[in-house]
Amino acid sequence: QVQLVESGGGSVQAGGSLRLSCAVSGYDCMGWFREVPGKEREGLAAYANRDDRTVYAGSVKGRFTISQDNAKNTLYLQMNTLKPEDTAMYYCAAARGYCHATTQPYAYNYWGQGTQVTVSS
């Protein structure tokens, strides 16, 4: 099964920034998600090539930005003004074919292994 590869996680103090990267190639829709033990996976941001549309969850809108560098086959999640509640395992996900930019996990069938982000107060 095809797997995506995330990188860029780490530890940062509250108010700091991190940029996550995910190697992607040939996908039509892509998204970023996070998960905390005991809670459901949360969709954060998504992008669709078909209509160049992006969507964000309310919890990260204005702080996180999803972008794609086609030349580098890389998907990014720029995370600014990080808060302790942003601490989680972060995943990138992708889909091929007819799809929409959505933060619903069921829409994606390719997933990365996750990268940990820890924000200290």
PDB file of C-alpha atoms in Angstrom:
ATOM      1  CA  GLN A   1       0.000   0.000   0.000  1.00  0.00           C
ATOM      2  CA  VAL A   2       1.290   3.432  -0.906  1.00  0.00           C
ATOM      3  CA  GLN A   3       2.331   5.437   2.110  1.00  0.00           C
ATOM      4  CA  LEU A   4       3.048   9.082   2.426  1.00  0.00           C
ATOM      5  CA  VAL A   5       5.998  10.337   4.463  1.00  0.00           C
ATOM      6  CA  GLU A   6       5.698  13.276   6.832  1.00  0.00           C
ATOM      7  CA  SER A   7       8.522  15.239   8.388  1.00  0.00           C
ATOM      8  CA  GLY A   8       9.043  18.439  10.324  1.00  0.00           C
ATOM      9  CA  GLY A   9       7.473  17.605  13.659  1.00  0.00           C
ATOM     10  CA  GLY A  10       9.173  18.415  16.919  1.00  0.00           C
ATOM     11  CA  SER A  11       8.931  20.337  20.161  1.00  0.00           C
ATOM     12  CA  VAL A  12       8.253  24.046  20.310  1.00  0.00           C
ATOM     13  CA  GLN A  13       7.142  26.578  22.893  1.00  0.00           C
ATOM     14  CA  ALA A  14       3.706  28.121  22.785  1.00  0.00           C
ATOM     15  CA  GLY A  15       3.555  30.935  20.276  1.00  0.00           C
ATOM     16  CA  GLY A  16       6.174  29.324  18.064  1.00  0.00           C
ATOM     17  CA  SER A  17       5.946  27.912  14.563  1.00  0.00           C
ATOM     18  CA  LEU A  18       6.617  24.652  12.770  1.00  0.00           C
ATOM     19  CA  ARG A  19       6.294  23.564   9.157  1.00  0.00           C
ATOM     20  CA  LEU A  20       5.324  20.019   8.376  1.00  0.00           C
ATOM     21  CA  SER A  21       6.154  18.441   5.033  1.00  0.00           C
ATOM     22  CA  CYS A  22       4.711  15.458   3.234  1.00  0.00           C
ATOM     23  CA  ALA A  23       6.044  13.849   0.071  1.00  0.00           C
ATOM     24  CA  VAL A  24       3.150  13.649  -2.383  1.00  0.00           C
ATOM     25  CA  SER A  25       2.989  12.877  -6.088  1.00  0.00           C
ATOM     26  CA  GLY A  26       0.081  12.326  -8.430  1.00  0.00           C
ATOM     27  CA  TYR A  27      -2.714  12.931  -5.921  1.00  0.00           C
ATOM     28  CA  ASP A  28      -5.805  14.980  -6.556  1.00  0.00           C
ATOM     29  CA  CYS A  29      -6.816  15.886  -3.003  1.00  0.00           C
ATOM     30  CA  MET A  30      -4.635  16.198   0.082  1.00  0.00           C
ATOM     31  CA  GLY A  31      -5.185  16.989   3.721  1.00  0.00           C
ATOM     32  CA  TRP A  32      -3.635  17.293   7.144  1.00  0.00           C
ATOM     33  CA  PHE A  33      -5.031  15.634  10.246  1.00  0.00           C
ATOM     34  CA  ARG A  34      -4.039  15.203  13.867  1.00  0.00           C
ATOM     35  CA  GLU A  35      -4.792  12.725  16.555  1.00  0.00           C
ATOM     36  CA  VAL A  36      -4.523  12.680  20.328  1.00  0.00           C
ATOM     37  CA  PRO A  37      -4.798   9.376  22.205  1.00  0.00           C
ATOM     38  CA  GLY A  38      -8.385   8.745  23.225  1.00  0.00           C
ATOM     39  CA  LYS A  39      -9.841  11.244  20.774  1.00  0.00           C
ATOM     40  CA  GLU A  40     -11.065  11.022  17.193  1.00  0.00           C
ATOM     41  CA  ARG A  41      -8.789  12.010  14.355  1.00  0.00           C
ATOM     42  CA  GLU A  42      -9.315  15.709  13.614  1.00  0.00           C
ATOM     43  CA  GLY A  43      -9.199  17.135  10.120  1.00  0.00           C
ATOM     44  CA  LEU A  44      -7.260  20.408   9.975  1.00  0.00           C
ATOM     45  CA  ALA A  45      -6.832  21.520   6.380  1.00  0.00           C
ATOM     46  CA  ALA A  46      -7.374  20.180   2.895  1.00  0.00           C
ATOM     47  CA  TYR A  47      -6.645  21.095  -0.703  1.00  0.00           C
ATOM     48  CA  ALA A  48      -8.061  19.926  -4.023  1.00  0.00           C
ATOM     49  CA  ASN A  49      -6.144  20.323  -7.292  1.00  0.00           C
ATOM     50  CA  ARG A  50      -9.343  20.123  -9.330  1.00  0.00           C
ATOM     51  CA  ASP A  51     -10.648  23.494  -8.247  1.00  0.00           C
ATOM     52  CA  ASP A  52      -7.652  24.868  -6.328  1.00  0.00           C
ATOM     53  CA  ARG A  53      -9.811  24.997  -3.213  1.00  0.00           C
ATOM     54  CA  THR A  54      -8.630  24.914   0.381  1.00  0.00           C
ATOM     55  CA  VAL A  55     -10.646  24.360   3.547  1.00  0.00           C
ATOM     56  CA  TYR A  56      -9.682  24.709   7.198  1.00  0.00           C
ATOM     57  CA  ALA A  57     -11.055  23.583  10.516  1.00  0.00           C
ATOM     58  CA  GLY A  58     -12.176  26.411  12.738  1.00  0.00           C
ATOM     59  CA  SER A  59      -9.635  25.432  15.381  1.00  0.00           C
ATOM     60  CA  VAL A  60      -6.701  26.250  13.094  1.00  0.00           C
ATOM     61  CA  LYS A  61      -8.071  28.770  10.606  1.00  0.00           C
ATOM     62  CA  GLY A  62      -5.882  31.852  10.551  1.00  0.00           C
ATOM     63  CA  ARG A  63      -2.988  30.013  12.229  1.00  0.00           C
ATOM     64  CA  PHE A  64      -2.286  27.080   9.898  1.00  0.00           C
ATOM     65  CA  THR A  65      -1.762  27.190   6.137  1.00  0.00           C
ATOM     66  CA  ILE A  66      -1.797  24.265   3.730  1.00  0.00           C
ATOM     67  CA  SER A  67       0.200  24.586   0.538  1.00  0.00           C
ATOM     68  CA  GLN A  68       1.691  22.447  -2.191  1.00  0.00           C
ATOM     69  CA  ASP A  69       4.953  22.739  -4.083  1.00  0.00           C
ATOM     70  CA  ASN A  70       4.362  20.813  -7.295  1.00  0.00           C
ATOM     71  CA  ALA A  71       7.989  21.103  -8.369  1.00  0.00           C
ATOM     72  CA  LYS A  72       9.099  19.382  -5.171  1.00  0.00           C
ATOM     73  CA  ASN A  73       6.107  17.042  -4.929  1.00  0.00           C
ATOM     74  CA  THR A  74       5.639  18.237  -1.379  1.00  0.00           C
ATOM     75  CA  LEU A  75       2.625  19.201   0.703  1.00  0.00           C
ATOM     76  CA  TYR A  76       3.193  21.604   3.575  1.00  0.00           C
ATOM     77  CA  LEU A  77       1.382  22.634   6.716  1.00  0.00           C
ATOM     78  CA  GLN A  78       2.703  25.896   8.095  1.00  0.00           C
ATOM     79  CA  MET A  79       1.686  26.150  11.739  1.00  0.00           C
ATOM     80  CA  ASN A  80       1.966  29.502  13.486  1.00  0.00           C
ATOM     81  CA  THR A  81       1.025  30.732  16.945  1.00  0.00           C
ATOM     82  CA  LEU A  82       1.092  27.198  18.253  1.00  0.00           C
ATOM     83  CA  LYS A  83      -0.757  26.381  21.457  1.00  0.00           C
ATOM     84  CA  PRO A  84      -0.309  23.521  23.943  1.00  0.00           C
ATOM     85  CA  GLU A  85      -3.611  22.093  22.724  1.00  0.00           C
ATOM     86  CA  ASP A  86      -2.039  21.652  19.288  1.00  0.00           C
ATOM     87  CA  THR A  87       0.080  18.863  20.743  1.00  0.00           C
ATOM     88  CA  ALA A  88      -0.740  15.721  18.752  1.00  0.00           C
ATOM     89  CA  MET A  89       0.441  13.258  16.139  1.00  0.00           C
ATOM     90  CA  TYR A  90       0.025  14.893  12.759  1.00  0.00           C
ATOM     91  CA  TYR A  91      -0.757  12.984   9.567  1.00  0.00           C
ATOM     92  CA  CYS A  92      -0.954  13.862   5.916  1.00  0.00           C
ATOM     93  CA  ALA A  93      -3.456  12.091   3.700  1.00  0.00           C
ATOM     94  CA  ALA A  94      -4.236  11.992  -0.003  1.00  0.00           C
ATOM     95  CA  ALA A  95      -6.766  10.745  -2.511  1.00  0.00           C
ATOM     96  CA  ARG A  96      -6.837  10.159  -6.248  1.00  0.00           C
ATOM     97  CA  GLY A  97      -9.660  10.606  -8.704  1.00  0.00           C
ATOM     98  CA  TYR A  98     -12.717  12.757  -8.351  1.00  0.00           C
ATOM     99  CA  CYS A  99     -12.571  14.265  -4.870  1.00  0.00           C
ATOM    100  CA  HIS A 100     -13.187  17.448  -2.923  1.00  0.00           C
ATOM    101  CA  ALA A 101     -11.168  19.419  -0.436  1.00  0.00           C
ATOM    102  CA  THR A 102     -12.541  18.034   2.809  1.00  0.00           C
ATOM    103  CA  THR A 103     -11.369  17.519   6.371  1.00  0.00           C
ATOM    104  CA  GLN A 104     -13.304  14.257   6.654  1.00  0.00           C
ATOM    105  CA  PRO A 105     -10.881  11.340   7.116  1.00  0.00           C
ATOM    106  CA  TYR A 106     -13.078   8.865   5.204  1.00  0.00           C
ATOM    107  CA  ALA A 107     -12.383  10.745   1.960  1.00  0.00           C
ATOM    108  CA  TYR A 108      -8.710   9.743   1.958  1.00  0.00           C
ATOM    109  CA  ASN A 109      -7.197   6.345   1.319  1.00  0.00           C
ATOM    110  CA  TYR A 110      -3.490   7.155   1.461  1.00  0.00           C
ATOM    111  CA  TRP A 111      -1.949   8.066   4.814  1.00  0.00           C
ATOM    112  CA  GLY A 112       1.420   8.858   6.266  1.00  0.00           C
ATOM    113  CA  GLN A 113       2.909   7.332   9.390  1.00  0.00           C
ATOM    114  CA  GLY A 114       2.580  10.536  11.401  1.00  0.00           C
ATOM    115  CA  THR A 115       4.940  13.063  12.928  1.00  0.00           C
ATOM    116  CA  GLN A 116       4.713  14.207  16.548  1.00  0.00           C
ATOM    117  CA  VAL A 117       4.222  17.852  17.425  1.00  0.00           C
ATOM    118  CA  THR A 118       4.607  18.890  21.059  1.00  0.00           C
ATOM    119  CA  VAL A 119       3.861  22.427  22.199  1.00  0.00           C
ATOM    120  CA  SER A 120       4.922  23.410  25.704  1.00  0.00           C
ATOM    121  CA  SER A 121       3.497  26.294  27.697  1.00  0.00           C
TER     122      SER A 121
END
